C-alpha positions as semicolon CSV with decimal commas, in nm:
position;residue;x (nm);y (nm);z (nm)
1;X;0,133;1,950;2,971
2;X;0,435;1,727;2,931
3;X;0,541;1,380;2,891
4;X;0,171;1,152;2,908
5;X;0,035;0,804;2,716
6;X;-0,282;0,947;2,514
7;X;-0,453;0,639;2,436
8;X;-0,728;0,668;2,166
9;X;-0,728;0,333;2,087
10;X;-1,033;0,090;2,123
11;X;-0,913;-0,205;1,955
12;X;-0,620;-0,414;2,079
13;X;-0,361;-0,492;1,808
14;X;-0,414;-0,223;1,529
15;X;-0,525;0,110;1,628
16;X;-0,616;0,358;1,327
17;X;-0,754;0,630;1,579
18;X;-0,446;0,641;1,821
19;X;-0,273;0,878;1,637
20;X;-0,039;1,012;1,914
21;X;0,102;0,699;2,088
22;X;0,060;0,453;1,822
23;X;0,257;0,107;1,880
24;X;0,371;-0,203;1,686
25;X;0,221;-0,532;1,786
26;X;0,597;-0,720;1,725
27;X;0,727;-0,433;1,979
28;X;0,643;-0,674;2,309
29;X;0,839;-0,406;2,503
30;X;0,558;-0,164;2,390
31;X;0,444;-0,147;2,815
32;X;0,833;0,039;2,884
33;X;0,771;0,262;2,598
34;X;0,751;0,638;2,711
35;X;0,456;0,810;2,576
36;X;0,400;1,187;2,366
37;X;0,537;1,543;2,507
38;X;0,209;1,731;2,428
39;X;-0,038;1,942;2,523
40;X;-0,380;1,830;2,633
41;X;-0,710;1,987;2,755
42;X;-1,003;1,732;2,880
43;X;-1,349;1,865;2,976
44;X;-1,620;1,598;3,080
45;X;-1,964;1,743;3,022
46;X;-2,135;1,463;3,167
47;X;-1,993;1,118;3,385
48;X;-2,027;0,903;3,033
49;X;-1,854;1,178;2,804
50;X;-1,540;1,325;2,704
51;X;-1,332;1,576;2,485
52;X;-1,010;1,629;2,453
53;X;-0,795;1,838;2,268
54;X;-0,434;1,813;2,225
55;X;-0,121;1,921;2,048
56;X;0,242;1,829;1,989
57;X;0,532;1,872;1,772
58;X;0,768;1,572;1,660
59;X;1,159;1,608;1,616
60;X;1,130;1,772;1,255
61;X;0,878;2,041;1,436
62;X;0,630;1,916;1,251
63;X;0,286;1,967;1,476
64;X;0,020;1,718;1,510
65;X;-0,273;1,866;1,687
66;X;-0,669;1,676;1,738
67;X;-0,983;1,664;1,887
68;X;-1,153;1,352;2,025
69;X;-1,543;1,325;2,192
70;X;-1,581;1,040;2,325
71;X;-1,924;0,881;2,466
72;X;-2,127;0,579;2,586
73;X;-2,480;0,500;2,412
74;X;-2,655;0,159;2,395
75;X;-2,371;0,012;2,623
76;X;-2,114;0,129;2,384
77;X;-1,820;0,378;2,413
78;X;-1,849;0,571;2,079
79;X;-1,555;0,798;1,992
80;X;-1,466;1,071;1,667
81;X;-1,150;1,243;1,634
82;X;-1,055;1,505;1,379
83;X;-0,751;1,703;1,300
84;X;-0,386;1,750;1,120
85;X;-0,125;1,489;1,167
86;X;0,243;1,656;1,162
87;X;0,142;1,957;0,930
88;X;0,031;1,686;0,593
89;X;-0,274;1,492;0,656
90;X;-0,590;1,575;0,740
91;X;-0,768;1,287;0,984
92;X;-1,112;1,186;1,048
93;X;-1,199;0,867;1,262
94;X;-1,428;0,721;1,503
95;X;-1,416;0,391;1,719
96;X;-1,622;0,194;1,891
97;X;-1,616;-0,042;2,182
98;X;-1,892;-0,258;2,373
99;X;-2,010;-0,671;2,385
100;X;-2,261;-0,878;2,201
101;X;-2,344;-1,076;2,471
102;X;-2,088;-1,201;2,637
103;X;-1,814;-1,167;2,305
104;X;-1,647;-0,787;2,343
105;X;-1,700;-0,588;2,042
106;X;-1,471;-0,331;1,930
107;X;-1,375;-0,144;1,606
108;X;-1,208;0,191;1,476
109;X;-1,183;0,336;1,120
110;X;-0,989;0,649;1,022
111;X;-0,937;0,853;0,689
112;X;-0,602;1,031;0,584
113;X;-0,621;1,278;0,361
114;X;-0,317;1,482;0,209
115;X;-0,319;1,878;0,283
116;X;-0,158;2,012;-0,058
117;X;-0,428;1,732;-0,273
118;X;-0,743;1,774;-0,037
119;X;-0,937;1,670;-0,342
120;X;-0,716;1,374;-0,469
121;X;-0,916;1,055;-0,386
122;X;-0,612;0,914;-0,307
123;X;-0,634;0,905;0,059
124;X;-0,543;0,635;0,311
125;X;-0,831;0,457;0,475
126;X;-0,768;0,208;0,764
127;X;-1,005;0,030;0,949
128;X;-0,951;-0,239;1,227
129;X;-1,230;-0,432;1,395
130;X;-1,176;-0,698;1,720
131;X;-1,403;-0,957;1,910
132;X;-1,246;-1,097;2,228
133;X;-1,358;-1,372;2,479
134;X;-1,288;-1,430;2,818
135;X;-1,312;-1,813;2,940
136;X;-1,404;-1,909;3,274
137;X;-1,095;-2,040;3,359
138;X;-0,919;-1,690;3,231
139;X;-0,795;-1,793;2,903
140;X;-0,862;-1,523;2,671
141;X;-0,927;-1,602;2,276
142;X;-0,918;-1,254;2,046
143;X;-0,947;-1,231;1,690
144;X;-0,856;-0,922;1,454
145;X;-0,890;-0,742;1,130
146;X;-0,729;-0,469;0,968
147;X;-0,794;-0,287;0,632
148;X;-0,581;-0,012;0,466
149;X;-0,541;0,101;0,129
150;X;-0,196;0,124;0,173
151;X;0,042;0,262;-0,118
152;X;0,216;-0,090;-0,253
153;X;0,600;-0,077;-0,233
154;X;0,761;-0,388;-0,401
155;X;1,039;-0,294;-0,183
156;X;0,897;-0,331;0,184
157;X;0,925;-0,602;0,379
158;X;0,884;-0,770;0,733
159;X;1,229;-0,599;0,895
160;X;1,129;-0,272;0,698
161;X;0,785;-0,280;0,909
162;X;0,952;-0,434;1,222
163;X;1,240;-0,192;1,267
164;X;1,070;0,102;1,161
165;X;0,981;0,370;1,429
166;X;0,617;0,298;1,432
167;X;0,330;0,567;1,325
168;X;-0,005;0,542;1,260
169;X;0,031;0,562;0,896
170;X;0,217;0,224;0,890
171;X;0,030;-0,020;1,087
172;X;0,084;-0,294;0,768
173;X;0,251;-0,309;0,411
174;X;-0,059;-0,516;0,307
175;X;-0,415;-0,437;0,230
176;X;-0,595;-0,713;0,460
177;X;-0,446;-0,862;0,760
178;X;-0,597;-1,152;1,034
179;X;-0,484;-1,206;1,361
180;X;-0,602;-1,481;1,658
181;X;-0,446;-1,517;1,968
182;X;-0,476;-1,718;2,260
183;X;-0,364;-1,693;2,625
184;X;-0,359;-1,914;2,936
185;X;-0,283;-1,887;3,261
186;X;-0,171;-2,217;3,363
187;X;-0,063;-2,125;3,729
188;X;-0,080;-1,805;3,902
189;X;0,327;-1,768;3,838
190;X;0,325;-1,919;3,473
191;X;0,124;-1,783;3,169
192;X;0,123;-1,905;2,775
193;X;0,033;-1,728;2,458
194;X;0,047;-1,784;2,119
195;X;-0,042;-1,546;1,813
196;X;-0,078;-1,615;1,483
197;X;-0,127;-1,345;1,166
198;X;-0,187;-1,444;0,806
199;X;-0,147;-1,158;0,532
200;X;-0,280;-1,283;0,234
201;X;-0,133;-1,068;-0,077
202;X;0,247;-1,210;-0,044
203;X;0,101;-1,560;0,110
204;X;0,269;-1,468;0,444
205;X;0,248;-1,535;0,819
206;X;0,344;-1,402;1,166
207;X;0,360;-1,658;1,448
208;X;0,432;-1,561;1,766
209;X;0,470;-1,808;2,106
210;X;0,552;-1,680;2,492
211;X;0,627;-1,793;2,830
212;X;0,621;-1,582;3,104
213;X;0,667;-1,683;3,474
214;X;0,680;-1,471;3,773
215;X;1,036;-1,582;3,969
216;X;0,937;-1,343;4,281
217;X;0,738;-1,004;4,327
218;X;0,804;-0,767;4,024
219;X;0,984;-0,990;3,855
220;X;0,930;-1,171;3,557
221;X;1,059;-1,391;3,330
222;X;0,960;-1,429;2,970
223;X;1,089;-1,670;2,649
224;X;0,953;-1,496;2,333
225;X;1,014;-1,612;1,968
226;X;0,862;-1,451;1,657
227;X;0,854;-1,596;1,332
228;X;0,762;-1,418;0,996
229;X;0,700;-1,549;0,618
230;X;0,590;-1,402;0,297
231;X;0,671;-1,385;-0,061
232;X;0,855;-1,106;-0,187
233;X;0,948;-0,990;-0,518
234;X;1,372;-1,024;-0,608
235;X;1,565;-0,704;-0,602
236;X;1,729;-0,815;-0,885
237;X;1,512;-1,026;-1,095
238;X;1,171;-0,923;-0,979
239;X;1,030;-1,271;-0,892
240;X;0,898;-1,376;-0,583
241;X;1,043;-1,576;-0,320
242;X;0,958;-1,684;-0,019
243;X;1,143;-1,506;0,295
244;X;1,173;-1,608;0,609
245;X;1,328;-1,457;0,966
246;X;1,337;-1,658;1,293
247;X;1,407;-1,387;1,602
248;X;1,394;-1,571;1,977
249;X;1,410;-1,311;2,298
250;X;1,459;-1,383;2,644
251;X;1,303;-1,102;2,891
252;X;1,396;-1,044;3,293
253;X;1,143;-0,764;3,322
254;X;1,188;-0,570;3,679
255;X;0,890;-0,337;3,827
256;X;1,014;-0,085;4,071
C-alpha cells in the first residue's frame, strides 16, 4: 500500500505490459521519476513464481486494477497479465525474457480492448521485442522493435509524443518503430552512448548522443542532445514536410 515502482516490464525501451509505471524513452530523467500510489498483493507459490495483484486510481478517479503470474521455464521468465486499465480497456499481455546463447532475449505483447465495444475488432495491439549484448570490455549493443496498430492522427507529432504525460497506450504515433543503441565505458569515471530510432511511415529519425562523467562520489555529470525528424502533413495545406527539433541538456545529477 502506497507510493511503489511496479515494474512489469521485460523489454528495455518500449514496454506494452507495464501498464502502471509506464515511461518515455526521450524522458532520460525517467530514474527520478516517482512511481504509482496503489495497492498491491504478491504471493510466491514457489522460489521461480509470482502473482500479483494490484489496484489504483488516477487523478480523474478513474481505477486501473490487474493481475500478473509471472514464471521461469526453459531458462525463461514467462509473464501474463490481465485486467481493466482506468475503467475503458480491457488488457491482456504476456512477456518474455531469457538468452539465446550468449544474446539476451526478451519480448512483450499486449491487447487493448474498449469496454463499451468489447466486440469491435478495433482494438489496440502492441508488441515490442529486444536482443541485447554485453561485450567483454562492457560495451553493451541493444536493438529494438515495436508494433502497434495505433489510431493515425495527421495531427501528432514528435513534441505531441515528447511532452505528453506518458501512458501505456502511447508508446509511438507510428505503426513500426527500430531502435539500436550502443554504450561504452571508456574509463571508470567517463561513459558514452549513442541511440538511434528510425520510424518508417513519415521517413523519420530519433538520434540521441550522451556523456556522462562521474566528478566525485554521487555525482555526475551528463551532456545530452536529442535530435528528431519526420515528415508531417501541413496544417494548412495538407502536404508533407519535413520537421525537425534540435533539444541539447546538460545534467548535474546528485545521489543522497
Amino acid at each position: 500500500l502506497g507510493r511503489q515502482r511496479i515494474n512489469w516490464g521485460q523489454t528495455m525501451v518500449w514496454n506494452p505490459n507495464d501498464i502502471f509505471n509506464n515511461y518515455s524513452f526521450f524522458d532520460f530523467d525517467y530514474v527520478e521519476r516517482p512511481g504509482s500510489d496503489a495497492v498491491r498483493l504478491q504471493y510466491y507459490p514457489s522460489s521461480s513464481s509470482t502473482i500479483e495483484l494490484v489496484a489504483k486510481v488516477n487523478s480523474s478517479e478513474k481505477l486501473t486494477t490487474a493481475a500478473l503470474f509471472r514464471f521461469n521455464k526453459w531458462n525463461y521468465d514467462i509473464q501474463f497479465i490481465g485486467g481493466l486499465l482506468n475503467e475503458q480497456d480491457y488488457i491482456a499481455g504476456a512477456g518474455w525474457s531469457g538468452a539465446i546463447k550468449s544474446v539476451s532475449f526478451r519480448g512483450e505483447a499486449s491487447c487493448f480492448q474498449p469496454k463499451e465495444n468489447f466486440a469491435d475488432t478495433n482494438g489496440l495491439v502492441m508488441v515490442s521485442i529486444s536482443f541485447d549484448y554485453s561485450f567483454k570490455n562492457s560495451s553493451m549493443i541493444l536493438v529494438e522493435g515495436l508494433y502497434g496498430n495505433f489510431t493515425k492522427n495527421t495531427g501528432l507529432g514528435f513534441m505531441d509524443v515528447y511532452s505528453a504525460p506518458s501512458t501505456v497506450k502511447n508508446l509511438s504515433f507510428t505503426k513500426y518503430n527500430v531502435l539500436a543503441q550502443y554504450s561504452y565505458p571508456v574509463s571508470p569515471l567517463l561513459n558514452i552512448s549513442v541511440s538511434g530510432m528510425y520510424m518508417p511511415e513519415i521517413i523519420g529519425y530519433y538520434a540521441g548522443p550522451t556523456i556522462s562523467y562521474s566528478l566525485k562520489d554521487n555525482l555526475d555529470l551528463s551532456l545530452i542532445a536529442q535530435v528528431f525528424s519526420g515528415e508531417f502533413p501541413n496544417a494548412f495545406t495538407g502536404k508533407k514536410q519535413r520537421i525537425n527539433f534540435y533539444l541539447g541538456f546538460v545534467r548535474l545529477k546528485g545521489n543522497f
